[in-house]
Coordinates of C-alpha atoms and ligand atoms in Angstrom, one line a residue:
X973 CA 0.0 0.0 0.0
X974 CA 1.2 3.2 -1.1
X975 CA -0.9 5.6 0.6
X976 CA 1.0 8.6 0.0
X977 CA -0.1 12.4 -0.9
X978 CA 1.1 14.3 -4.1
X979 CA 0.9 17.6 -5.5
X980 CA 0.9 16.1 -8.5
X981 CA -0.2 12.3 -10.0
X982 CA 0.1 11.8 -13.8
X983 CA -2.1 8.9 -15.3
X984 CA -0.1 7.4 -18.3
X985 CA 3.5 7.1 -18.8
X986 CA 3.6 8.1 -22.4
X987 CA 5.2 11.0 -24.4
X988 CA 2.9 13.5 -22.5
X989 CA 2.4 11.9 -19.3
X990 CA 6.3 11.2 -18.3
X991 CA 7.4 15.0 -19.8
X992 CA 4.5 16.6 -17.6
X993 CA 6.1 14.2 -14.6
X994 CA 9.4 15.9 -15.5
X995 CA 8.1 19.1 -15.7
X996 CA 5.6 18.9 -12.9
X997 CA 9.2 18.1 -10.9
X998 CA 11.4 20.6 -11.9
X999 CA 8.6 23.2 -11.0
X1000 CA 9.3 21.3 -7.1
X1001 CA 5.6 19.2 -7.1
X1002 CA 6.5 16.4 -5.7
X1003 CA 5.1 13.9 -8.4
X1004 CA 3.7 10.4 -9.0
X1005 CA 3.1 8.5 -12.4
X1006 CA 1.0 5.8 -12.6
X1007 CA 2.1 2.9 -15.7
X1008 CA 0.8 -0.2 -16.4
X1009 CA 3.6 -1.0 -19.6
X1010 CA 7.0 -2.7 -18.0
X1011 CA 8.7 0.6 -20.3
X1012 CA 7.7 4.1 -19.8
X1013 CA 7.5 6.3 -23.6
X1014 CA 3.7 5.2 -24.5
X1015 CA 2.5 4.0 -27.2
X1016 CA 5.0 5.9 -29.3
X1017 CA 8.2 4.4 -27.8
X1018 CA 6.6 1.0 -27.2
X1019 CA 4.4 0.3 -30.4
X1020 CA 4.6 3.1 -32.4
X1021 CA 7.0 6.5 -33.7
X1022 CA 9.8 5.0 -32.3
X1023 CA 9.8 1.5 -33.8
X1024 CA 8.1 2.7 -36.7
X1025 CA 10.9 5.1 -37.4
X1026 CA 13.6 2.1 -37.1
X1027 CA 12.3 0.2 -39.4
X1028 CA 11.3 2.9 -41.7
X1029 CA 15.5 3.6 -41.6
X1030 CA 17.0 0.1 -41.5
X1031 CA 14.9 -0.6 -44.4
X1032 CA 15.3 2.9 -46.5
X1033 CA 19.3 1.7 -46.1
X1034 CA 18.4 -2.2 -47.3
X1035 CA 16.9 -0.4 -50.0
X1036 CA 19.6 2.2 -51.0
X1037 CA 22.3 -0.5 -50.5
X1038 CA 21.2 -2.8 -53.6
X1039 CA 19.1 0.4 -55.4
X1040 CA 21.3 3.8 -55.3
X1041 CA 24.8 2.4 -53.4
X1042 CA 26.1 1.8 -57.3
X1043 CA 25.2 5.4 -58.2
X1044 CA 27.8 6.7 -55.4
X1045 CA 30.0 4.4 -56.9
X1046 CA 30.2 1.7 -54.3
X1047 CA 30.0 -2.0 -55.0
X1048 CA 28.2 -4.5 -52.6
X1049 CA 28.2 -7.8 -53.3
X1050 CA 24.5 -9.9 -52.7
X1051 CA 22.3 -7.9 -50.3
X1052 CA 19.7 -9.9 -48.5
X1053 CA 17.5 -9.6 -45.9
X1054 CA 18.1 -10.6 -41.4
X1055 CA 15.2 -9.7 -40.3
X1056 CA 15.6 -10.8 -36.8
X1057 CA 18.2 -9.0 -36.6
X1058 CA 16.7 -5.6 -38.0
X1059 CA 13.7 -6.0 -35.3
X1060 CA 16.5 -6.7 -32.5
X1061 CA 18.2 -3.3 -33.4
X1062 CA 14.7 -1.6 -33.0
X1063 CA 14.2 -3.6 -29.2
X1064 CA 17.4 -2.4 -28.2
X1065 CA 16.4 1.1 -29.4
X1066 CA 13.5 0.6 -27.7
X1067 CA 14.8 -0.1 -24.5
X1068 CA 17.7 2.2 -24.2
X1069 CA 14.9 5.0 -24.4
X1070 CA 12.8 3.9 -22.2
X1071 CA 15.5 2.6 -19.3
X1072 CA 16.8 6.5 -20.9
X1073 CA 12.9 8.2 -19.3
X1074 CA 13.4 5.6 -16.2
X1075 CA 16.8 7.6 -15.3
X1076 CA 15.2 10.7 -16.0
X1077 CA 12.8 9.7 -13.2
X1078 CA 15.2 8.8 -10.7
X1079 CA 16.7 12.2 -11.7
X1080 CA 14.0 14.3 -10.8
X1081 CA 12.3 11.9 -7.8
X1082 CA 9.5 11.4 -9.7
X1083 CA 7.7 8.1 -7.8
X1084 CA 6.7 5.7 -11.0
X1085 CA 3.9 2.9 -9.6
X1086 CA 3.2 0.4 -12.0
X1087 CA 0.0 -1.0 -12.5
X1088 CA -3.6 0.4 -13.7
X1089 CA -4.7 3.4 -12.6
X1090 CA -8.1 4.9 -12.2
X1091 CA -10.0 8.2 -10.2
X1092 CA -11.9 6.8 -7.3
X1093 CA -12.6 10.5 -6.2
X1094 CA -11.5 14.0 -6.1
X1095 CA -8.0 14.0 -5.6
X1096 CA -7.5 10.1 -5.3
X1097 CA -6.3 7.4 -7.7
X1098 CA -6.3 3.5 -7.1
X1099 CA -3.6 1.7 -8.7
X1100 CA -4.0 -2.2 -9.2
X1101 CA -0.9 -4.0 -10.1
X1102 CA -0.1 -7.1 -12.6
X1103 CA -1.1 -9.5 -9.2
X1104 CA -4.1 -7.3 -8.4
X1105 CA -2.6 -5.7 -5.4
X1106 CA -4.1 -2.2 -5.2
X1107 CA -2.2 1.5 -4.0
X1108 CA -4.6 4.2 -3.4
X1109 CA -2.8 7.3 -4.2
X1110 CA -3.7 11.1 -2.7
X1111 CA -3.2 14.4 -5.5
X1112 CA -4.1 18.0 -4.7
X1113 CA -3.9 18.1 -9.0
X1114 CA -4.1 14.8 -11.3
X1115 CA -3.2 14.4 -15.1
X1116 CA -4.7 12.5 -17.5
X1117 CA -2.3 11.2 -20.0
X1118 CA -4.0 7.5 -21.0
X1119 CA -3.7 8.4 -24.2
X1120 CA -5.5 6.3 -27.8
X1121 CA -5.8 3.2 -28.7
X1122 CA -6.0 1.6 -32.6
X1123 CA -9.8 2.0 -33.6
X1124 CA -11.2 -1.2 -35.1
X1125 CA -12.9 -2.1 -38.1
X1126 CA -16.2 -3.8 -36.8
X1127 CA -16.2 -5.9 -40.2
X1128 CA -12.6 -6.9 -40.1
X1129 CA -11.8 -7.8 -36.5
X1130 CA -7.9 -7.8 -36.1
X1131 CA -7.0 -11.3 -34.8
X1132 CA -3.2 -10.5 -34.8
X1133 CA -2.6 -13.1 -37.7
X1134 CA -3.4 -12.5 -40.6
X1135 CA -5.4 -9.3 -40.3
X1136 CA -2.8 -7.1 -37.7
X1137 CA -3.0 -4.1 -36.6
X1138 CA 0.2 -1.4 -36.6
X1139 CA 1.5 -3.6 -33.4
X1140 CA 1.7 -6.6 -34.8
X1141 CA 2.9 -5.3 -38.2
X1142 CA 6.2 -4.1 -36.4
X1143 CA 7.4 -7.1 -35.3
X1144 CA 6.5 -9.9 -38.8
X1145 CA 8.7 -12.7 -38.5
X1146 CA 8.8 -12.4 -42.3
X1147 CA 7.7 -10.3 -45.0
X1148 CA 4.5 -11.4 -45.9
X1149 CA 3.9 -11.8 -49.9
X1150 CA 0.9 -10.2 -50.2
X1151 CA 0.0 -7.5 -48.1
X1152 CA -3.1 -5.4 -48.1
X1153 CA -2.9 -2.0 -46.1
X1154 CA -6.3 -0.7 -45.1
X1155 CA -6.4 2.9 -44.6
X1156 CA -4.0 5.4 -46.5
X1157 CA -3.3 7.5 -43.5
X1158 CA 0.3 7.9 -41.4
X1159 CA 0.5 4.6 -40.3
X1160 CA -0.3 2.9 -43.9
X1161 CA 1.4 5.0 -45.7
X1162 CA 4.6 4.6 -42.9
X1163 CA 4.5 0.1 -42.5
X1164 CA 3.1 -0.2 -46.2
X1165 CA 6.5 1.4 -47.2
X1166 CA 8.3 -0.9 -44.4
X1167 CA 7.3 -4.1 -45.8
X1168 CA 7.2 -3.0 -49.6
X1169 CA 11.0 -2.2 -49.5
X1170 CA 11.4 -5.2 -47.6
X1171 CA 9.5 -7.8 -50.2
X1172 CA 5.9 -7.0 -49.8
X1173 CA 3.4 -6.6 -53.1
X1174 CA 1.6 -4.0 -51.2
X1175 CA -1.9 -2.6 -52.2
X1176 CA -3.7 0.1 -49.8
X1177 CA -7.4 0.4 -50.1
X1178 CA -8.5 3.7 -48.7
X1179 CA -12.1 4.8 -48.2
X1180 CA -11.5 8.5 -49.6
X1181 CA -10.7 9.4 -52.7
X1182 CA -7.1 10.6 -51.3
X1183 CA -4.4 9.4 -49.3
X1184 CA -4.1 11.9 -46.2
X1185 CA -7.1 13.8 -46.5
X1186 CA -5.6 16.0 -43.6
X1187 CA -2.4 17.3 -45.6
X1188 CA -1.7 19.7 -48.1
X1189 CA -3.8 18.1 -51.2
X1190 CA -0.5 18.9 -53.9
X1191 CA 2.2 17.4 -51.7
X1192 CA 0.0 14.9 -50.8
X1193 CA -0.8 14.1 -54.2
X1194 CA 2.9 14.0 -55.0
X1195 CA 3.6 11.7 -52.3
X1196 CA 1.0 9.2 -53.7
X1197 CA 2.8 9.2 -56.9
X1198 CA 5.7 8.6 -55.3
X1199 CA 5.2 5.4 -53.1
X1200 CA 3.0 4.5 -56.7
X1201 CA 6.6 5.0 -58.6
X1202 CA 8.1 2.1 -55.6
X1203 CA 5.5 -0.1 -56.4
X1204 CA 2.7 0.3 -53.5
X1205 CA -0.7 0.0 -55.0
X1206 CA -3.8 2.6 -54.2
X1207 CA -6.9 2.0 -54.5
X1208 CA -9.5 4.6 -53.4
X1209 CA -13.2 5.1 -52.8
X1210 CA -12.6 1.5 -51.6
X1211 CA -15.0 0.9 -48.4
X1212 CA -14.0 -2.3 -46.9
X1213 CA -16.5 -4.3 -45.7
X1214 CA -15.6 -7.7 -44.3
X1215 CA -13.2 -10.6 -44.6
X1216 CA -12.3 -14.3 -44.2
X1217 CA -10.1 -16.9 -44.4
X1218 CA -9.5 -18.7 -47.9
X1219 CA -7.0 -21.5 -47.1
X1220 CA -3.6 -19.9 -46.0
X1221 CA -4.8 -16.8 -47.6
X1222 CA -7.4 -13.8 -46.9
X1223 CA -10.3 -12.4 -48.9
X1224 CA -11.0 -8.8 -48.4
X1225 CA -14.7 -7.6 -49.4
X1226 CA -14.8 -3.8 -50.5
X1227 CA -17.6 -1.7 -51.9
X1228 CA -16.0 0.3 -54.7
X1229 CA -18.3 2.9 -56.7
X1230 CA -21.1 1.1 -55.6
X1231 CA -19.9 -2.1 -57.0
X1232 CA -18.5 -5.1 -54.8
X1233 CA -14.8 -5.8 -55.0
X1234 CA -12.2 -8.6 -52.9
X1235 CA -9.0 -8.7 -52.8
X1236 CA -6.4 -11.6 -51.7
X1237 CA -4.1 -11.2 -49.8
X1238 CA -1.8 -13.5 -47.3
X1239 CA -2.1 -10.6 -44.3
X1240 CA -4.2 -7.3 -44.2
X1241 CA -2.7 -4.0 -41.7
X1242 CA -6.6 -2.7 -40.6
X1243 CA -5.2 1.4 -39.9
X1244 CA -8.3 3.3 -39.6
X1245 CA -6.9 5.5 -37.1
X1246 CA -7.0 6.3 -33.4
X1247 CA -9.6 6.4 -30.6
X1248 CA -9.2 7.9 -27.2
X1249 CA -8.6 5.5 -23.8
X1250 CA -11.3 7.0 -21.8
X1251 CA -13.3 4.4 -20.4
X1252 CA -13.0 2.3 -17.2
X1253 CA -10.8 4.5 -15.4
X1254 CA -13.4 6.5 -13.6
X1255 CA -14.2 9.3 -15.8
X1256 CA -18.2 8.9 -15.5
X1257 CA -18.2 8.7 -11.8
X1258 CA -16.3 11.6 -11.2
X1259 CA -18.2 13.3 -13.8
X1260 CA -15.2 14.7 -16.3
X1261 CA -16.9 15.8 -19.3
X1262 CA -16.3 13.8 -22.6
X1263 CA -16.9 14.4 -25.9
X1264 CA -19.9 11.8 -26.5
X1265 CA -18.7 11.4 -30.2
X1266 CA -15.1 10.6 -29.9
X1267 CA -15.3 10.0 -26.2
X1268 CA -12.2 12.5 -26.1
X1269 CA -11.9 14.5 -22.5
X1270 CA -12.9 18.5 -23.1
X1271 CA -10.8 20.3 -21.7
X1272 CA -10.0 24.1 -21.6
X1273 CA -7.3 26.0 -23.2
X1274 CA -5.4 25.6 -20.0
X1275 CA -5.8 21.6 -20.1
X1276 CA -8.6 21.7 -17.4
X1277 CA -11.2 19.8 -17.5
X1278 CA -14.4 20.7 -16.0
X1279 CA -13.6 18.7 -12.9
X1280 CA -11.5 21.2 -10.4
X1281 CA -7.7 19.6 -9.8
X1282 CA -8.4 17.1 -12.9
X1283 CA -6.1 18.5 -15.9
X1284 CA -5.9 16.1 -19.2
X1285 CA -3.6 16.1 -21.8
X1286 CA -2.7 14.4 -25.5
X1287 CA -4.5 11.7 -27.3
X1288 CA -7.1 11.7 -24.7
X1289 CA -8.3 15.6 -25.7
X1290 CA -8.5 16.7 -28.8
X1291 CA -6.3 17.7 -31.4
X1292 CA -3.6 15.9 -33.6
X1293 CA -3.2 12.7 -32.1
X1294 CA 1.1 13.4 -32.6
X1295 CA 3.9 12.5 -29.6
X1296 CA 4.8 16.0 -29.5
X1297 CA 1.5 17.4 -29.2
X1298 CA 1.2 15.4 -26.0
X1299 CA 5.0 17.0 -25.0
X1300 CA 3.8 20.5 -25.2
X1301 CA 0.1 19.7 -23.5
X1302 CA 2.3 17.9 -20.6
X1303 CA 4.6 21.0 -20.6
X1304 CA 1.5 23.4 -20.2
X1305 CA -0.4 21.1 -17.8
X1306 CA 2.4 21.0 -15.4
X1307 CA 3.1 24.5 -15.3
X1308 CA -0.5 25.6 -15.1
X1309 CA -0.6 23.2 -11.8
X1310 CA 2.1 25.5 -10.8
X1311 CA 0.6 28.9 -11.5
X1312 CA 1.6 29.8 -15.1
X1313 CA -1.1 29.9 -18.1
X1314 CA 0.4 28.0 -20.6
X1315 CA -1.6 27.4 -23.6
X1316 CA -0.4 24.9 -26.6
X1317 CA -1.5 26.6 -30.2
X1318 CA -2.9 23.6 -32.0
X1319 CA -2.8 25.1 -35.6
X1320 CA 0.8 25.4 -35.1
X1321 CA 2.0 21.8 -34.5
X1322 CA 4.0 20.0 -37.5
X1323 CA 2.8 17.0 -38.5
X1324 CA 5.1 14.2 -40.4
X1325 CA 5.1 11.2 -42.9
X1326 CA 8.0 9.2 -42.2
X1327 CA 7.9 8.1 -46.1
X1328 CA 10.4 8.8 -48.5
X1329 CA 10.8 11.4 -49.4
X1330 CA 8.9 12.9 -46.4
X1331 CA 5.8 14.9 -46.4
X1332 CA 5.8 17.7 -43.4
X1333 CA 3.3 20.2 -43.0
X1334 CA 2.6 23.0 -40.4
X1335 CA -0.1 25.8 -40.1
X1336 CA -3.0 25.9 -42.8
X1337 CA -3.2 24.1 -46.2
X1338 CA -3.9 25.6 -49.2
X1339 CA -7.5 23.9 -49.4
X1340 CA -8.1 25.2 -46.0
X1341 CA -7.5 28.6 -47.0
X1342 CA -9.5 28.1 -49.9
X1343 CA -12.2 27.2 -47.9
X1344 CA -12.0 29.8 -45.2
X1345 CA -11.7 32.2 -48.1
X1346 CA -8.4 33.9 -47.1
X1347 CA -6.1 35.5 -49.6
X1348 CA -2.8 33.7 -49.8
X1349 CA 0.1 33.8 -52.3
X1350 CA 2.1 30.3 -52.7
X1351 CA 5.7 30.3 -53.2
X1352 CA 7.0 26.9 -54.8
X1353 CA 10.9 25.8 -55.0
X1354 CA 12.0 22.4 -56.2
X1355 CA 14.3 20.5 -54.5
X1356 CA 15.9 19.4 -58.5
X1357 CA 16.9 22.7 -58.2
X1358 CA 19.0 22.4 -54.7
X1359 CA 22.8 21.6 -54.9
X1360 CA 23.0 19.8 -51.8
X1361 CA 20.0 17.5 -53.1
X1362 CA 21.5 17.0 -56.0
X1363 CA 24.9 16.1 -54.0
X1364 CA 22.5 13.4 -52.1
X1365 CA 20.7 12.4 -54.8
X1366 CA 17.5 12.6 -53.7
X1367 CA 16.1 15.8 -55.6
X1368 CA 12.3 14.8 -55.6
X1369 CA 10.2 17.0 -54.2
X1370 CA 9.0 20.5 -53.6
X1371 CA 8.9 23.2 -51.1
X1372 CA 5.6 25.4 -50.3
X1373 CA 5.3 28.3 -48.3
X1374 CA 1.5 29.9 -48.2
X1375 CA 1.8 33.5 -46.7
X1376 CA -1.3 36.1 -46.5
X1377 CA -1.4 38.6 -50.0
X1378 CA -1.9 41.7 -48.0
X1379 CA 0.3 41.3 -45.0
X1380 CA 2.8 38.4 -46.1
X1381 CA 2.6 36.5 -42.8
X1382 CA 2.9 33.1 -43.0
X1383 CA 0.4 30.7 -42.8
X1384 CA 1.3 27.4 -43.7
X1385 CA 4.7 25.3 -45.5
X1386 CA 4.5 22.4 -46.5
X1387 CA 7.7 20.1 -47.2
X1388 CA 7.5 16.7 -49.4
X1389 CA 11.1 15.9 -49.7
X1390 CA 14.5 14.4 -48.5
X1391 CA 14.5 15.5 -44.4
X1392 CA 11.1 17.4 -44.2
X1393 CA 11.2 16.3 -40.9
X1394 CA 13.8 18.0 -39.5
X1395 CA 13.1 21.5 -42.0
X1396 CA 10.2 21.7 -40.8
X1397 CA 11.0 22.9 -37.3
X1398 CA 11.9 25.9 -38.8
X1399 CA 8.6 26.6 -40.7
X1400 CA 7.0 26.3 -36.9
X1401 CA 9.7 28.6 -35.4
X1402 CA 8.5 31.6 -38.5
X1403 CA 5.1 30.5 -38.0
X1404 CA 4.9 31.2 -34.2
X1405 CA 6.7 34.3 -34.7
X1406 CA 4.2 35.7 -36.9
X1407 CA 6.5 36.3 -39.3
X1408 CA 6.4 37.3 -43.0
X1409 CA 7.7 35.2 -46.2
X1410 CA 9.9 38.4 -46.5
X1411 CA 11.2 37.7 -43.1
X1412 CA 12.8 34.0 -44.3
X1413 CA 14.2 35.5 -47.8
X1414 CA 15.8 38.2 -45.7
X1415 CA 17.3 35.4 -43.4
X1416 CA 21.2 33.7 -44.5
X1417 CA 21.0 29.5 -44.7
X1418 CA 23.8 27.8 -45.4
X1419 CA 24.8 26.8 -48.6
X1420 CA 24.6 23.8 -49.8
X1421 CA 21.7 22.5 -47.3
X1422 CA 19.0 21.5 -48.2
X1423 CA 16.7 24.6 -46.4
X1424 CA 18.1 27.0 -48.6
X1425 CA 14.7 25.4 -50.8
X1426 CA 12.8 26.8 -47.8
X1427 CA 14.6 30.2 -48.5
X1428 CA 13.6 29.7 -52.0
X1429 CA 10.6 29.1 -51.6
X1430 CA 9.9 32.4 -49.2
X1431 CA 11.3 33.8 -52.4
X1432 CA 9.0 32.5 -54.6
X1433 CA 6.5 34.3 -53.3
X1434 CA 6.9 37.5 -53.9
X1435 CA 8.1 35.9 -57.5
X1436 CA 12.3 36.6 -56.3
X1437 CA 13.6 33.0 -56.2
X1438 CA 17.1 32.9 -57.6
X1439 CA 17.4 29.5 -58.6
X1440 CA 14.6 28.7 -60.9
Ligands
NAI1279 P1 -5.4 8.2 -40.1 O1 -6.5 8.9 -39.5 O2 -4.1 8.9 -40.4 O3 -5.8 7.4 -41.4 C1 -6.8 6.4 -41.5 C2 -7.4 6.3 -42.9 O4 -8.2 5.2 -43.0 C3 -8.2 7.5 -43.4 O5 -7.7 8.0 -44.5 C4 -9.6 6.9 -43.5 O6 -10.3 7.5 -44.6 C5 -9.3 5.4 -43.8 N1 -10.4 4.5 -43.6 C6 -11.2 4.5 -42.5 N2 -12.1 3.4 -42.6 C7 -11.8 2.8 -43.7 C8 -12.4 1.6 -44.4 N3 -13.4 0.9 -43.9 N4 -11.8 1.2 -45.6 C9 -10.8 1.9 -46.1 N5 -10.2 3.0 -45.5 C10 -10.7 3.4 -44.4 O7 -5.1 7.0 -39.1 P2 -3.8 6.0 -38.8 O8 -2.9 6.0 -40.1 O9 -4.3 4.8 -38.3 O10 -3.0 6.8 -37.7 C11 -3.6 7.0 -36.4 C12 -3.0 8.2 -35.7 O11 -1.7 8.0 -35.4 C13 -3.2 9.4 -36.6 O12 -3.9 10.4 -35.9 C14 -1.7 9.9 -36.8 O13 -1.6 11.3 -36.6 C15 -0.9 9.2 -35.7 N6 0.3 8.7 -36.3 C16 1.3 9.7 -36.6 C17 2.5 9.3 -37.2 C18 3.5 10.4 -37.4 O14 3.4 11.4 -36.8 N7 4.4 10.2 -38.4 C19 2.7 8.0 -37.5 C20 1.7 7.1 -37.3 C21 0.5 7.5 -36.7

């Protein structure tokens, strides 16, 4: 029995529950967070960014090594695939993060109780553990930080064999021949190019007539026709409706146009997105007000939820459901628990496709300023037209930079190309700073780099670029 009184008790070990631990702790709260996963990091580090991202890597190199290698002029002899040992490099990765957050604990005295936590109260949390033992935990201020879980397909229940979900799909024991991808969002696009550049025929079947209905429409357009050119499959307006077993293999039933469609395939990846963890730990009884659609937690700007002391944070509330969305909620919670009024600005959070080439995107897209009928300018660059691309060899791709027609500021930029991941940062940075496209062709980048196409792009807009 734990017994013991906090300022501060986080529910959920994940990217935003452990940083608003850390946080909470710095700020001197004297801090508990409740786990139920033997590694802190969440669902990202656990099953999701993090492995994804290791895999994405390892097999981006398997690729380049028999593909592009040649072009720089170095000779391999027979590449072939160890795939045990590619998914033990991503568990050691795994692990050194996570024992990495334990330290940070220790570090800060932050108490960590494992087991499943839920509000039996204002101010109190029980904990039961793996052998049902139970904690009951006092906290003048509690976080919510449970995060999502993967939403199901009601007609194609995942039974971890042949039709996965994104957990099982990062740790195959083999490339499976024929995969179908269902859903032509992050994670599809993301593990559909995993196993394609490591043997699979791959063949997503989205719903909308789109991949990524929530990017930039252009780059993510270009993106399509890119995973198209390494041989993944689309196939939109493609409802799917059921499945079952056909010997060792699986039929997929889909509605397409009206018309009734099945596919074969030896496994299917069901990623239809997200959906909240908001039931059965106490949120009804305490009376924390959800949204009854997406069951997500309301909260105010401030991360309060209507229940006094109660704060929640990432996944759980609304808003991209992205690792570092969660940070910056966990960052704001904490301090606001402290005294502060930090507020996290949704619009400007970057979202990423860990393809190749990348797609990154921050602030509006062009179709939502269409839509909200604001005057923009667009400011194009190519990345073809970028020396240190060209020194890489990877000049597909475009930069875009969308910035108001009276005033200049910017609004969104969107990346699809080598990096966009890390370039983006700096798209957030001008965007938070209410600056102008003028701003960022005024502003030296080193040459050659590869964000002198951002610079370019700024350039573009006011028709000045240099380079094309
Ligand atoms: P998603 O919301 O990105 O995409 C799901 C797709 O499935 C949608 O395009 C939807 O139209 C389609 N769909 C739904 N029902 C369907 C059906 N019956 N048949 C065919 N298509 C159907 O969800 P996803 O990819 O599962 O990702 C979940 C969350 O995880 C997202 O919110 C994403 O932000 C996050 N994530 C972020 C990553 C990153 O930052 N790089 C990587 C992976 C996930």
């Amino acid at each position: 029995m734990n017994n013991q009184s906090y300022d501060v008790a986080v529910l959920g070990g994940g990217p935003g529950g452990y940083v608003a631990a850390i946080r909470a702790a710095q700020l001197g709260l004297k801090t508990v967070c409740v786990e139920s996963r033997p590694l802190l990091g969440g669902t990202c580090l656990n099953v999701g960014c993090i492995p994804s991202k290791a895999l994405l890597e390892s097999s981006e190199l398997f690729l380049m090594a028999s593909k592009s290698f040649a072009s720089h002029g170095i000779k391999v002899g027979a590449i072939s695939l160890d795939l045990p040992a590619m998914m033990g490099r991503k568990g050691k990765i795994i692990q050194g993060l996570g024992d990495g957050i334990s330290s940070l604990f220790k570090k800060n005295k932050i108490d960590l109780i494992r087991g499943k936590g839920r509000l039996e109260g204002a101010g109190k949390i029980s904990v039961t553990g793996e052998s049902g033992e139970k904690n009951i935990l006092q906290a003048h201020n509690i976080i919510l930080a449970t995060g999502s879980e993967t939403a199901s397909l009601p007609s194609l229940p995942v039974d971890g064999q042949q039709v996965i979900g994104s957990t099982e799909a990062l740790s195959l024991s083999e490339p499976p021949k024929d995969l179908l991808v269902i859903g032509a969002g992050f994670i599809g696009l993301e593990l559909g190019s995993v196993w394609k550049r490591l043997g699979s025929n791959v063949v997503v079947l989205e719903f909308l007539p789109k991949a990524l209905p929530q990017c930039d429409g252009e780059m993510a357009h270009l993106l399509q026709r890119s995973l198209e050119k390494q041989g993944l499959s689309f196939s939109f307006e493609t409802r799917v409706t059921g499945g079952r077993k056909s010997g060792s293999r699986l039929e997929i039933q889909a509605e397409r146009n009206g018309k009734k469609v099945e596919f074969l395939a030896d496994k299917a990846l069901v990623c239809v997105g997200r959906k909240a963890n908001s039931t059965g730990i106490g949120l009804e009884e305490l009376g924390v007000q959800k949204d009854p659609k997406t069951g997500q937690v309301l909260v105010d700007a401030y991360l309060r939820t209507n229940v006094s002391g109660v704060y929640a944070i990432g996944d759980l509330v609304p808003g991209p459901m992205l690792a570092h969305k969660a940070e910056d909620e966990g960052i704001a919670a904490a301090e606001n628990i402290a005294g502060g009024k930090s507020k996290v600005h949704h619009e400007n959070i970057p979202s990423v496709v860990y393809t190749w080439p990348e797609l990154a995107g921050v602030g509006k897209t062009e179709e939502q300023l269409q839509n909200e009928g604001i005057p923009y300018r667009a400011g194009k660059f190519p990345f073809l037209a970028n020396s240190r691309a060209r020194t890489m060899g990877e000049t597909e791709g475009w930069v875009k930079i969308l910035a108001h027609e009276k005033t200049d500021r910017v609004l969104g930029a969107h990346i699809f190309g080598p990096r966009a991941s890390e370039m983006i940062s700096e798209a957030v940075a001008w965007i938070e700073t209410q600056s102008s496209s003028q701003d960022i062709a005024m502003t030296c980048h080193a040459h050659p780099s590869l964000s002198e196409a951002f610079r370019e792009a700024a350039l573009a807009v006011s028709k000045k670029a240099i380079h094309i």
